């Protein structure tokens, strides 16, 4: 991922910072568009994964739609020339202000998550004498086999409309004249590496589709969300996720009607591997079992390890040492969870060495915090 020149450049820059390799992003986008267009699938980029300007520009150039979860994301998508016919707005808690903004811009669809939300969108659309296109986000109760904080498709999660509520939802929709039901939406979770979860999702979607068919309710669009995982352990060997297998699962197992269109909302799999967090070693401190490498980046720049005990590969970029040593790699923040990895074996490092924390392009920069009055984290590109 890094050339000698990259590392020489890093040595002249103030750390910590995000580094994006836009060539990797472009290769990833090429594969996504090539494979998805083979099946005529529509891919929306999940803005929540990364809204860095350069990253968004490139994704927009490849013609992806935008999956947004806030009014500000909708606004940013439109500012970055994502076509409004390809903007979807999801989220369990859309405020009136956010709904009004999306209505004003005639976005493609609201993914709705509760009966009350349907009533509110209808009411606000009525005031504007508009018809809002909506998709029902249904909780499919499918196990994603991923971290519990990023599992969304189980009935115990707050997301989506449960299947036992469908009868009441359909009845309600008949009375809501300013809504047009255009489809169904699903999302079972994120960082899914056991792809059989997507097969289970297809089977469940087929059953739910049948329910609607039996009631003669037409659905033009099926949106199966995102969730494809990336290889955090081997970012150089598996830089581009296996989109071939992923899309093929839907082609093999999802029973679409001839007139139906299939949509995806991919976040992590698009951007994770193109980004790294570059940080400098401030201090080496002796510990009881392993030494601590104290970095100038912490959970404020990359929250995933502290929040989900997530693994990110850590590499030394500048150490010349032959000998390997184990370190607990930690940040400077006053929290014990501010730790990027325990007993990480890397070449012996010293104060001033640069480390790269890999696969940080997704849910990295966007989740940065100013806790402890930390500076905003900068970004550089190639
Ligand atoms: N669609 C919906 C409705 C979602 O909730 C999400 C992610 C996506 C699409 C995109 O999923 P992806 O392709 O990125 O897996 N901060 C966590 C991940 C949170 C994911 C939230 N929803 C992390 O750092 O792992």
mmCIF file of C-alpha atoms and ligand atoms in Angstrom:
data_model
loop_
_atom_site.group_PDB
_atom_site.id
_atom_site.type_symbol
_atom_site.label_atom_id
_atom_site.label_comp_id
_atom_site.label_asym_id
_atom_site.label_seq_id
_atom_site.Cartn_x
_atom_site.Cartn_y
_atom_site.Cartn_z
ATOM 1 C CA UNK A 1 0.000 0.000 0.000
ATOM 2 C CA UNK A 2 2.850 2.404 0.732
ATOM 3 C CA UNK A 3 5.836 3.165 -1.491
ATOM 4 C CA UNK A 4 9.163 4.521 -0.234
ATOM 5 C CA UNK A 5 8.106 7.927 -1.568
ATOM 6 C CA UNK A 6 4.847 7.781 0.382
ATOM 7 C CA UNK A 7 6.785 7.154 3.580
ATOM 8 C CA UNK A 8 9.262 9.964 2.852
ATOM 9 C CA UNK A 9 6.276 12.236 2.335
ATOM 10 C CA UNK A 10 4.661 11.073 5.585
ATOM 11 C CA UNK A 11 7.830 12.072 7.437
ATOM 12 C CA UNK A 12 7.274 15.691 6.376
ATOM 13 C CA UNK A 13 3.622 15.812 7.501
ATOM 14 C CA UNK A 14 2.142 16.523 10.896
ATOM 15 C CA UNK A 15 0.656 13.368 12.409
ATOM 16 C CA UNK A 16 -1.835 11.839 12.955
ATOM 17 C CA UNK A 17 -3.624 11.901 9.606
ATOM 18 C CA UNK A 18 -5.701 9.750 7.322
ATOM 19 C CA UNK A 19 -4.108 8.685 4.081
ATOM 20 C CA UNK A 20 -6.328 7.625 1.204
ATOM 21 C CA UNK A 21 -5.020 5.704 -1.766
ATOM 22 C CA UNK A 22 -7.523 6.791 -4.410
ATOM 23 C CA UNK A 23 -6.096 4.275 -6.890
ATOM 24 C CA UNK A 24 -7.315 1.476 -4.634
ATOM 25 C CA UNK A 25 -10.709 3.165 -4.327
ATOM 26 C CA UNK A 26 -10.905 3.492 -8.090
ATOM 27 C CA UNK A 27 -10.010 -0.182 -8.668
ATOM 28 C CA UNK A 28 -12.691 -1.152 -6.155
ATOM 29 C CA UNK A 29 -15.293 1.050 -7.848
ATOM 30 C CA UNK A 30 -14.406 -0.390 -11.262
ATOM 31 C CA UNK A 31 -15.069 -3.924 -10.041
ATOM 32 C CA UNK A 32 -18.300 -2.943 -8.262
ATOM 33 C CA UNK A 33 -19.728 -1.191 -11.315
ATOM 34 C CA UNK A 34 -18.565 -3.924 -13.683
ATOM 35 C CA UNK A 35 -20.056 -6.806 -11.697
ATOM 36 C CA UNK A 36 -23.256 -5.082 -10.568
ATOM 37 C CA UNK A 37 -24.073 -3.827 -14.067
ATOM 38 C CA UNK A 38 -23.790 -7.389 -15.358
ATOM 39 C CA UNK A 39 -26.912 -8.125 -13.295
ATOM 40 C CA UNK A 40 -28.489 -4.666 -13.746
ATOM 41 C CA UNK A 41 -28.233 -4.065 -10.011
ATOM 42 C CA UNK A 42 -28.258 -0.545 -8.556
ATOM 43 C CA UNK A 43 -25.569 0.260 -6.014
ATOM 44 C CA UNK A 44 -25.906 3.142 -3.574
ATOM 45 C CA UNK A 45 -22.924 4.192 -1.543
ATOM 46 C CA UNK A 46 -23.626 4.309 2.209
ATOM 47 C CA UNK A 47 -22.435 7.816 3.063
ATOM 48 C CA UNK A 48 -22.083 6.985 6.733
ATOM 49 C CA UNK A 49 -18.916 4.992 5.983
ATOM 50 C CA UNK A 50 -16.886 7.973 4.767
ATOM 51 C CA UNK A 51 -17.847 11.462 3.627
ATOM 52 C CA UNK A 52 -14.360 12.731 2.834
ATOM 53 C CA UNK A 53 -14.549 15.149 -0.120
ATOM 54 C CA UNK A 54 -12.086 13.364 -2.438
ATOM 55 C CA UNK A 55 -13.595 9.987 -1.663
ATOM 56 C CA UNK A 56 -17.129 11.199 -2.406
ATOM 57 C CA UNK A 57 -16.089 12.878 -5.646
ATOM 58 C CA UNK A 58 -14.617 9.686 -7.015
ATOM 59 C CA UNK A 59 -17.598 7.583 -5.952
ATOM 60 C CA UNK A 60 -19.956 10.060 -7.609
ATOM 61 C CA UNK A 61 -17.942 9.853 -10.838
ATOM 62 C CA UNK A 62 -18.638 6.121 -10.931
ATOM 63 C CA UNK A 63 -22.371 6.819 -10.899
ATOM 64 C CA UNK A 64 -23.287 5.185 -7.593
ATOM 65 C CA UNK A 65 -26.416 6.346 -5.787
ATOM 66 C CA UNK A 66 -26.364 7.704 -2.232
ATOM 67 C CA UNK A 67 -27.686 5.972 0.879
ATOM 68 C CA UNK A 68 -28.104 8.709 3.490
ATOM 69 C CA UNK A 69 -29.065 8.585 7.158
ATOM 70 C CA UNK A 70 -29.369 12.272 7.994
ATOM 71 C CA UNK A 71 -30.549 15.491 6.418
ATOM 72 C CA UNK A 72 -26.942 16.634 6.233
ATOM 73 C CA UNK A 73 -25.951 13.512 4.328
ATOM 74 C CA UNK A 74 -28.830 14.106 1.893
ATOM 75 C CA UNK A 75 -27.619 17.688 1.464
ATOM 76 C CA UNK A 76 -24.038 16.610 0.951
ATOM 77 C CA UNK A 77 -25.074 13.996 -1.630
ATOM 78 C CA UNK A 78 -26.908 16.658 -3.621
ATOM 79 C CA UNK A 79 -24.031 19.155 -3.223
ATOM 80 C CA UNK A 80 -21.682 16.504 -4.614
ATOM 81 C CA UNK A 81 -23.952 16.007 -7.639
ATOM 82 C CA UNK A 82 -25.270 12.574 -6.727
ATOM 83 C CA UNK A 83 -28.421 12.363 -8.786
ATOM 84 C CA UNK A 84 -31.533 12.965 -6.656
ATOM 85 C CA UNK A 85 -33.223 10.013 -8.398
ATOM 86 C CA UNK A 86 -30.597 7.859 -6.694
ATOM 87 C CA UNK A 87 -30.765 9.292 -3.164
ATOM 88 C CA UNK A 88 -32.380 7.135 -0.492
ATOM 89 C CA UNK A 89 -32.941 8.340 3.053
ATOM 90 C CA UNK A 90 -32.943 5.750 5.842
ATOM 91 C CA UNK A 91 -32.786 5.822 9.622
ATOM 92 C CA UNK A 92 -35.053 5.029 12.580
ATOM 93 C CA UNK A 93 -35.243 8.640 13.770
ATOM 94 C CA UNK A 94 -35.725 11.106 10.932
ATOM 95 C CA UNK A 95 -36.620 14.550 12.293
ATOM 96 C CA UNK A 96 -39.338 16.727 10.726
ATOM 97 C CA UNK A 97 -36.653 19.126 9.506
ATOM 98 C CA UNK A 98 -34.777 16.313 7.775
ATOM 99 C CA UNK A 99 -37.934 14.896 6.201
ATOM 100 C CA UNK A 100 -38.902 18.334 4.896
ATOM 101 C CA UNK A 101 -35.476 18.813 3.352
ATOM 102 C CA UNK A 102 -35.709 15.465 1.573
ATOM 103 C CA UNK A 103 -39.253 16.246 0.399
ATOM 104 C CA UNK A 104 -38.121 19.617 -0.962
ATOM 105 C CA UNK A 105 -35.473 17.859 -3.034
ATOM 106 C CA UNK A 106 -37.783 15.087 -4.315
ATOM 107 C CA UNK A 107 -35.337 12.339 -3.412
ATOM 108 C CA UNK A 108 -35.886 8.839 -4.762
ATOM 109 C CA UNK A 109 -37.199 7.218 -1.606
ATOM 110 C CA UNK A 110 -37.560 7.252 2.171
ATOM 111 C CA UNK A 111 -36.785 3.919 3.786
ATOM 112 C CA UNK A 112 -39.383 3.910 6.572
ATOM 113 C CA UNK A 113 -38.983 2.097 9.830
ATOM 114 C CA UNK A 114 -42.237 2.530 11.816
ATOM 115 C CA UNK A 115 -45.975 3.204 11.450
ATOM 116 C CA UNK A 116 -45.590 6.522 13.206
ATOM 117 C CA UNK A 117 -42.859 7.585 10.788
ATOM 118 C CA UNK A 118 -45.198 6.796 7.869
ATOM 119 C CA UNK A 119 -47.855 9.021 9.416
ATOM 120 C CA UNK A 120 -45.411 11.887 9.910
ATOM 121 C CA UNK A 121 -43.973 11.732 6.368
ATOM 122 C CA UNK A 122 -47.524 11.614 5.002
ATOM 123 C CA UNK A 123 -48.519 14.637 7.059
ATOM 124 C CA UNK A 124 -45.464 16.679 6.023
ATOM 125 C CA UNK A 125 -45.869 15.671 2.349
ATOM 126 C CA UNK A 126 -49.514 16.717 2.479
ATOM 127 C CA UNK A 127 -48.575 20.221 3.654
ATOM 128 C CA UNK A 128 -46.279 20.501 0.629
ATOM 129 C CA UNK A 129 -48.898 18.874 -1.625
ATOM 130 C CA UNK A 130 -46.406 16.220 -2.605
ATOM 131 C CA UNK A 131 -46.371 12.465 -2.754
ATOM 132 C CA UNK A 132 -43.415 10.865 -0.995
ATOM 133 C CA UNK A 133 -42.033 7.643 -2.406
ATOM 134 C CA UNK A 134 -41.405 5.207 0.404
ATOM 135 C CA UNK A 135 -39.955 1.746 0.918
ATOM 136 C CA UNK A 136 -40.755 -0.246 4.031
ATOM 137 C CA UNK A 137 -37.685 -1.287 5.966
ATOM 138 C CA UNK A 138 -38.587 -4.725 7.188
ATOM 139 C CA UNK A 139 -36.706 -6.429 9.958
ATOM 140 C CA UNK A 140 -36.101 -9.870 8.422
ATOM 141 C CA UNK A 141 -34.972 -11.508 11.673
ATOM 142 C CA UNK A 142 -31.895 -13.004 10.007
ATOM 143 C CA UNK A 143 -28.680 -13.652 11.970
ATOM 144 C CA UNK A 144 -25.708 -11.818 10.444
ATOM 145 C CA UNK A 145 -23.033 -13.507 12.606
ATOM 146 C CA UNK A 146 -21.156 -10.285 13.215
ATOM 147 C CA UNK A 147 -20.413 -8.059 16.222
ATOM 148 C CA UNK A 148 -23.607 -7.448 18.241
ATOM 149 C CA UNK A 149 -23.209 -3.653 17.983
ATOM 150 C CA UNK A 150 -23.420 -3.861 14.187
ATOM 151 C CA UNK A 151 -26.160 -6.490 13.930
ATOM 152 C CA UNK A 152 -29.357 -4.848 12.781
ATOM 153 C CA UNK A 153 -31.662 -7.455 11.290
ATOM 154 C CA UNK A 154 -32.890 -9.243 14.421
ATOM 155 C CA UNK A 155 -36.264 -8.572 16.016
ATOM 156 C CA UNK A 156 -34.513 -7.482 19.214
ATOM 157 C CA UNK A 157 -32.819 -4.618 17.301
ATOM 158 C CA UNK A 158 -34.473 -1.215 17.012
ATOM 159 C CA UNK A 159 -34.385 -1.258 13.219
ATOM 160 C CA UNK A 160 -37.200 -1.806 10.757
ATOM 161 C CA UNK A 161 -40.793 -2.911 10.870
ATOM 162 C CA UNK A 162 -41.328 -6.389 12.301
ATOM 163 C CA UNK A 163 -43.089 -8.953 10.181
ATOM 164 C CA UNK A 164 -45.972 -9.228 12.657
ATOM 165 C CA UNK A 165 -46.694 -5.517 12.095
ATOM 166 C CA UNK A 166 -47.051 -5.803 8.313
ATOM 167 C CA UNK A 167 -50.813 -6.298 8.267
ATOM 168 C CA UNK A 168 -51.313 -3.091 10.270
ATOM 169 C CA UNK A 169 -48.808 -1.192 8.097
ATOM 170 C CA UNK A 170 -50.538 -2.163 4.871
ATOM 171 C CA UNK A 171 -53.906 -1.194 6.312
ATOM 172 C CA UNK A 172 -52.509 2.146 7.416
ATOM 173 C CA UNK A 173 -50.911 2.828 4.027
ATOM 174 C CA UNK A 174 -54.304 2.622 2.348
ATOM 175 C CA UNK A 175 -55.317 5.691 4.328
ATOM 176 C CA UNK A 176 -52.128 7.698 3.777
ATOM 177 C CA UNK A 177 -52.764 9.442 0.469
ATOM 178 C CA UNK A 178 -49.491 11.313 0.209
ATOM 179 C CA UNK A 179 -47.310 8.218 0.246
ATOM 180 C CA UNK A 180 -46.482 5.919 -2.649
ATOM 181 C CA UNK A 181 -45.170 2.519 -1.656
ATOM 182 C CA UNK A 182 -42.421 1.645 -4.141
ATOM 183 C CA UNK A 183 -40.612 -1.203 -2.454
ATOM 184 C CA UNK A 184 -39.053 -3.007 0.452
ATOM 185 C CA UNK A 185 -35.785 -2.419 2.238
ATOM 186 C CA UNK A 186 -33.650 -4.777 4.332
ATOM 187 C CA UNK A 187 -30.274 -4.569 6.040
ATOM 188 C CA UNK A 188 -29.054 -7.299 8.363
ATOM 189 C CA UNK A 189 -25.785 -5.886 9.661
ATOM 190 C CA UNK A 190 -22.261 -4.913 8.783
ATOM 191 C CA UNK A 191 -18.833 -6.595 8.404
ATOM 192 C CA UNK A 192 -20.489 -9.848 7.362
ATOM 193 C CA UNK A 193 -17.866 -12.350 6.276
ATOM 194 C CA UNK A 194 -19.993 -15.493 6.425
ATOM 195 C CA UNK A 195 -21.799 -14.960 3.138
ATOM 196 C CA UNK A 196 -24.416 -17.609 3.901
ATOM 197 C CA UNK A 197 -26.122 -14.856 5.930
ATOM 198 C CA UNK A 198 -26.956 -13.182 2.603
ATOM 199 C CA UNK A 199 -28.393 -16.430 1.280
ATOM 200 C CA UNK A 200 -30.626 -16.578 4.375
ATOM 201 C CA UNK A 201 -31.646 -12.996 3.713
ATOM 202 C CA UNK A 202 -32.629 -13.879 0.110
ATOM 203 C CA UNK A 203 -34.776 -16.761 1.310
ATOM 204 C CA UNK A 204 -36.527 -14.536 3.850
ATOM 205 C CA UNK A 205 -37.068 -11.790 1.260
ATOM 206 C CA UNK A 206 -38.658 -14.352 -1.072
ATOM 207 C CA UNK A 207 -41.133 -15.297 1.676
ATOM 208 C CA UNK A 208 -41.944 -11.672 2.441
ATOM 209 C CA UNK A 209 -42.381 -10.915 -1.257
ATOM 210 C CA UNK A 210 -44.925 -13.726 -1.453
ATOM 211 C CA UNK A 211 -46.899 -12.133 1.368
ATOM 212 C CA UNK A 212 -47.179 -8.903 -0.632
ATOM 213 C CA UNK A 213 -47.931 -10.756 -3.880
ATOM 214 C CA UNK A 214 -50.817 -12.577 -2.217
ATOM 215 C CA UNK A 215 -52.288 -9.205 -1.393
ATOM 216 C CA UNK A 216 -51.704 -7.862 -4.896
ATOM 217 C CA UNK A 217 -49.392 -5.136 -3.671
ATOM 218 C CA UNK A 218 -46.881 -4.322 -6.412
ATOM 219 C CA UNK A 219 -43.299 -3.569 -5.374
ATOM 220 C CA UNK A 220 -40.956 -2.233 -8.001
ATOM 221 C CA UNK A 221 -37.839 -1.958 -5.860
ATOM 222 C CA UNK A 222 -36.126 -4.366 -3.504
ATOM 223 C CA UNK A 223 -33.235 -2.973 -1.495
ATOM 224 C CA UNK A 224 -31.092 -5.480 0.382
ATOM 225 C CA UNK A 225 -28.828 -2.974 2.165
ATOM 226 C CA UNK A 226 -25.106 -3.435 2.623
ATOM 227 C CA UNK A 227 -22.962 -5.411 4.998
ATOM 228 C CA UNK A 228 -20.307 -7.127 2.890
ATOM 229 C CA UNK A 229 -17.256 -7.512 5.128
ATOM 230 C CA UNK A 230 -13.610 -6.802 4.383
ATOM 231 C CA UNK A 231 -10.411 -8.643 5.361
ATOM 232 C CA UNK A 232 -8.950 -6.581 8.203
ATOM 233 C CA UNK A 233 -6.205 -9.157 8.756
ATOM 234 C CA UNK A 234 -4.847 -9.274 5.194
ATOM 235 C CA UNK A 235 -5.474 -5.883 3.583
ATOM 236 C CA UNK A 236 -2.726 -6.350 0.978
ATOM 237 C CA UNK A 237 -3.746 -9.856 -0.061
ATOM 238 C CA UNK A 238 -7.494 -9.113 -0.117
ATOM 239 C CA UNK A 239 -7.653 -5.469 -1.001
ATOM 240 C CA UNK A 240 -10.846 -5.762 -3.009
ATOM 241 C CA UNK A 241 -13.723 -7.653 -1.399
ATOM 242 C CA UNK A 242 -15.269 -10.552 -3.273
ATOM 243 C CA UNK A 243 -18.026 -8.682 -5.090
ATOM 244 C CA UNK A 244 -18.329 -11.488 -7.670
ATOM 245 C CA UNK A 245 -19.494 -14.003 -5.054
ATOM 246 C CA UNK A 246 -21.554 -11.418 -3.182
ATOM 247 C CA UNK A 247 -23.675 -10.295 -6.135
ATOM 248 C CA UNK A 248 -23.946 -13.856 -7.440
ATOM 249 C CA UNK A 249 -25.616 -14.977 -4.207
ATOM 250 C CA UNK A 250 -28.465 -12.571 -4.902
ATOM 251 C CA UNK A 251 -28.657 -13.660 -8.523
ATOM 252 C CA UNK A 252 -28.803 -17.301 -7.426
ATOM 253 C CA UNK A 253 -31.187 -17.088 -4.487
ATOM 254 C CA UNK A 254 -33.347 -13.986 -4.725
ATOM 255 C CA UNK A 255 -36.514 -14.463 -6.734
ATOM 256 C CA UNK A 256 -37.133 -11.139 -8.402
ATOM 257 C CA UNK A 257 -40.231 -10.540 -10.538
ATOM 258 C CA UNK A 258 -39.503 -9.532 -14.123
ATOM 259 C CA UNK A 259 -40.283 -5.858 -13.495
ATOM 260 C CA UNK A 260 -38.376 -5.581 -10.225
ATOM 261 C CA UNK A 261 -35.114 -3.736 -9.633
ATOM 262 C CA UNK A 262 -32.574 -4.740 -7.010
ATOM 263 C CA UNK A 263 -30.680 -2.145 -4.956
ATOM 264 C CA UNK A 264 -27.698 -2.379 -2.604
ATOM 265 C CA UNK A 265 -26.244 0.034 -0.055
ATOM 266 C CA UNK A 266 -22.536 -0.668 0.244
ATOM 267 C CA UNK A 267 -20.330 1.275 2.614
ATOM 268 C CA UNK A 268 -17.414 -0.549 4.201
ATOM 269 C CA UNK A 269 -16.653 -2.778 1.218
ATOM 270 C CA UNK A 270 -16.244 0.303 -0.998
ATOM 271 C CA UNK A 271 -13.917 2.401 1.156
ATOM 272 C CA UNK A 272 -12.324 0.415 4.018
ATOM 273 C CA UNK A 273 -9.171 -0.748 2.286
ATOM 274 C CA UNK A 274 -8.231 2.528 0.598
ATOM 275 C CA UNK A 275 -7.640 4.324 3.901
ATOM 276 C CA UNK A 276 -5.043 4.140 6.664
ATOM 277 C CA UNK A 277 -4.458 6.151 9.797
ATOM 278 C CA UNK A 278 -0.833 7.265 10.029
ATOM 279 C CA UNK A 279 0.488 7.989 13.485
ATOM 280 C CA UNK A 280 3.782 8.678 15.210
ATOM 281 C CA UNK A 281 5.172 6.883 18.251
ATOM 282 C CA UNK A 282 5.399 9.405 21.086
ATOM 283 C CA UNK A 283 6.780 7.188 23.809
ATOM 284 C CA UNK A 284 7.769 3.640 24.584
ATOM 285 C CA UNK A 285 6.951 2.709 28.139
ATOM 286 C CA UNK A 286 7.792 -0.513 29.945
ATOM 287 C CA UNK A 287 4.812 -2.605 30.902
ATOM 288 C CA UNK A 288 4.499 -5.695 33.114
ATOM 289 C CA UNK A 289 4.158 -8.215 30.267
ATOM 290 C CA UNK A 290 4.541 -6.155 27.106
ATOM 291 C CA UNK A 291 5.807 -2.639 26.513
ATOM 292 C CA UNK A 292 3.407 0.126 25.597
ATOM 293 C CA UNK A 293 3.816 2.007 22.346
ATOM 294 C CA UNK A 294 2.061 5.301 22.977
ATOM 295 C CA UNK A 295 0.917 6.939 19.736
ATOM 296 C CA UNK A 296 -0.172 10.449 18.860
ATOM 297 C CA UNK A 297 -3.430 8.998 17.442
ATOM 298 C CA UNK A 298 -6.090 7.608 19.710
ATOM 299 C CA UNK A 299 -9.707 6.519 19.879
ATOM 300 C CA UNK A 300 -10.579 10.099 18.957
ATOM 301 C CA UNK A 301 -9.171 9.525 15.457
ATOM 302 C CA UNK A 302 -10.192 5.856 15.073
ATOM 303 C CA UNK A 303 -12.927 4.710 17.425
ATOM 304 C CA UNK A 304 -13.563 1.204 16.100
ATOM 305 C CA UNK A 305 -11.092 -0.714 18.334
ATOM 306 C CA UNK A 306 -12.397 1.001 21.492
ATOM 307 C CA UNK A 307 -16.071 0.690 20.557
ATOM 308 C CA UNK A 308 -16.247 -2.756 18.965
ATOM 309 C CA UNK A 309 -12.924 -4.319 19.984
ATOM 310 C CA UNK A 310 -12.280 -4.192 16.238
ATOM 311 C CA UNK A 311 -9.024 -5.495 14.810
ATOM 312 C CA UNK A 312 -6.984 -3.249 12.511
ATOM 313 C CA UNK A 313 -3.617 -4.401 11.235
ATOM 314 C CA UNK A 314 -0.806 -2.237 12.591
ATOM 315 C CA UNK A 315 2.407 -1.853 10.590
ATOM 316 C CA UNK A 316 5.650 -0.101 11.315
ATOM 317 C CA UNK A 317 6.628 2.123 8.379
ATOM 318 C CA UNK A 318 9.998 3.462 9.442
ATOM 319 C CA UNK A 319 11.646 1.035 11.866
ATOM 320 C CA UNK A 320 14.919 -0.359 10.541
ATOM 321 C CA UNK A 321 15.207 -2.957 13.335
ATOM 322 C CA UNK A 322 15.566 -6.628 12.429
ATOM 323 C CA UNK A 323 14.333 -7.808 15.797
ATOM 324 C CA UNK A 324 10.568 -8.189 16.454
ATOM 325 C CA UNK A 325 8.939 -7.042 19.669
ATOM 326 C CA UNK A 326 5.463 -7.158 21.204
ATOM 327 C CA UNK A 327 3.672 -3.950 22.132
ATOM 328 C CA UNK A 328 0.344 -2.861 23.477
ATOM 329 C CA UNK A 329 -0.327 -0.092 20.979
ATOM 330 C CA UNK A 330 -2.289 2.648 22.712
ATOM 331 C CA UNK A 331 -3.422 6.237 22.209
ATOM 332 C CA UNK A 332 -3.014 9.317 24.397
ATOM 333 C CA UNK A 333 -6.661 9.618 25.520
ATOM 334 C CA UNK A 334 -7.600 9.281 29.186
ATOM 335 C CA UNK A 335 -9.567 6.053 28.730
ATOM 336 C CA UNK A 336 -8.313 2.511 29.179
ATOM 337 C CA UNK A 337 -10.259 1.456 26.101
ATOM 338 C CA UNK A 338 -8.026 3.760 24.050
ATOM 339 C CA UNK A 339 -6.033 0.821 22.737
ATOM 340 C CA UNK A 340 -5.458 -0.166 19.094
ATOM 341 C CA UNK A 341 -4.136 -3.624 19.828
ATOM 342 C CA UNK A 342 -2.628 -5.772 22.553
ATOM 343 C CA UNK A 343 0.643 -7.726 22.243
ATOM 344 C CA UNK A 344 1.076 -6.695 18.625
ATOM 345 C CA UNK A 345 4.296 -8.060 17.175
ATOM 346 C CA UNK A 346 6.150 -5.620 14.945
ATOM 347 C CA UNK A 347 9.810 -4.689 14.342
ATOM 348 C CA UNK A 348 11.241 -2.891 17.368
ATOM 349 C CA UNK A 349 10.190 0.767 17.294
ATOM 350 C CA UNK A 350 11.270 3.933 19.025
ATOM 351 C CA UNK A 351 10.052 7.469 19.619
ATOM 352 C CA UNK A 352 9.461 9.154 16.272
ATOM 353 C CA UNK A 353 8.717 6.012 14.240
ATOM 354 C CA UNK A 354 5.641 6.044 12.041
ATOM 355 C CA UNK A 355 2.948 3.380 12.229
ATOM 356 C CA UNK A 356 0.089 2.702 9.831
ATOM 357 C CA UNK A 357 -3.242 1.463 11.125
ATOM 358 C CA UNK A 358 -4.723 -0.226 8.101
ATOM 359 C CA UNK A 359 -8.208 -0.664 6.613
ATOM 360 C CA UNK A 360 -9.369 2.553 8.231
ATOM 361 C CA UNK A 361 -11.177 4.025 5.226
ATOM 362 C CA UNK A 362 -14.612 2.997 6.506
ATOM 363 C CA UNK A 363 -16.072 4.296 9.777
ATOM 364 C CA UNK A 364 -12.739 5.920 10.611
ATOM 365 C CA UNK A 365 -12.521 9.613 9.777
ATOM 366 C CA UNK A 366 -16.335 9.976 9.961
ATOM 367 C CA UNK A 367 -16.415 8.708 13.529
ATOM 368 C CA UNK A 368 -13.591 10.958 14.748
ATOM 369 C CA UNK A 369 -14.269 12.848 17.975
ATOM 370 C CA UNK A 370 -13.063 16.069 19.522
ATOM 371 C CA UNK A 371 -13.068 14.531 23.022
ATOM 372 C CA UNK A 372 -10.194 15.942 25.115
ATOM 373 C CA UNK A 373 -10.387 18.929 22.722
ATOM 374 C CA UNK A 374 -8.427 17.016 20.134
ATOM 375 C CA UNK A 375 -7.660 18.701 16.807
ATOM 376 C CA UNK A 376 -9.721 17.728 13.756
ATOM 377 C CA UNK A 377 -7.901 14.937 11.970
ATOM 378 C CA UNK A 378 -6.436 15.844 8.568
ATOM 379 C CA UNK A 379 -6.369 13.769 5.395
ATOM 380 C CA UNK A 380 -3.925 13.342 2.498
ATOM 381 C CA UNK A 381 -4.288 11.453 -0.758
ATOM 382 C CA UNK A 382 -2.575 9.793 -3.633
HETATM 383 N N1 LIG B 1 -27.615 0.302 4.892
HETATM 384 C C1 LIG B 1 -28.013 0.484 6.155
HETATM 385 C C2 LIG B 1 -29.435 0.623 6.437
HETATM 386 C C3 LIG B 1 -27.069 0.519 7.202
HETATM 387 O O1 LIG B 1 -27.479 0.686 8.444
HETATM 388 C C4 LIG B 1 -25.682 0.365 6.898
HETATM 389 C C5 LIG B 1 -24.670 0.424 7.950
HETATM 390 C C6 LIG B 1 -25.306 0.199 5.552
HETATM 391 C C7 LIG B 1 -26.295 0.156 4.580
HETATM 392 C C8 LIG B 1 -23.879 0.047 5.118
HETATM 393 O O2 LIG B 1 -23.339 -1.115 5.632
HETATM 394 P P1 LIG B 1 -21.850 -1.599 5.236
HETATM 395 O O3 LIG B 1 -21.867 -1.950 3.771
HETATM 396 O O4 LIG B 1 -20.929 -0.480 5.512
HETATM 397 O O5 LIG B 1 -21.617 -2.765 6.096
HETATM 398 N N2 LIG B 1 -19.616 1.908 12.648
HETATM 399 C C9 LIG B 1 -19.684 0.488 12.456
HETATM 400 C C10 LIG B 1 -20.562 0.096 11.308
HETATM 401 C C11 LIG B 1 -21.973 0.619 11.407
HETATM 402 C C12 LIG B 1 -22.820 0.215 10.233
HETATM 403 C C13 LIG B 1 -24.116 0.898 10.282
HETATM 404 N N3 LIG B 1 -24.960 0.620 9.176
HETATM 405 C C14 LIG B 1 -18.263 -0.051 12.285
HETATM 406 O O6 LIG B 1 -17.317 0.721 12.358
HETATM 407 O O7 LIG B 1 -18.079 -1.243 12.127
#
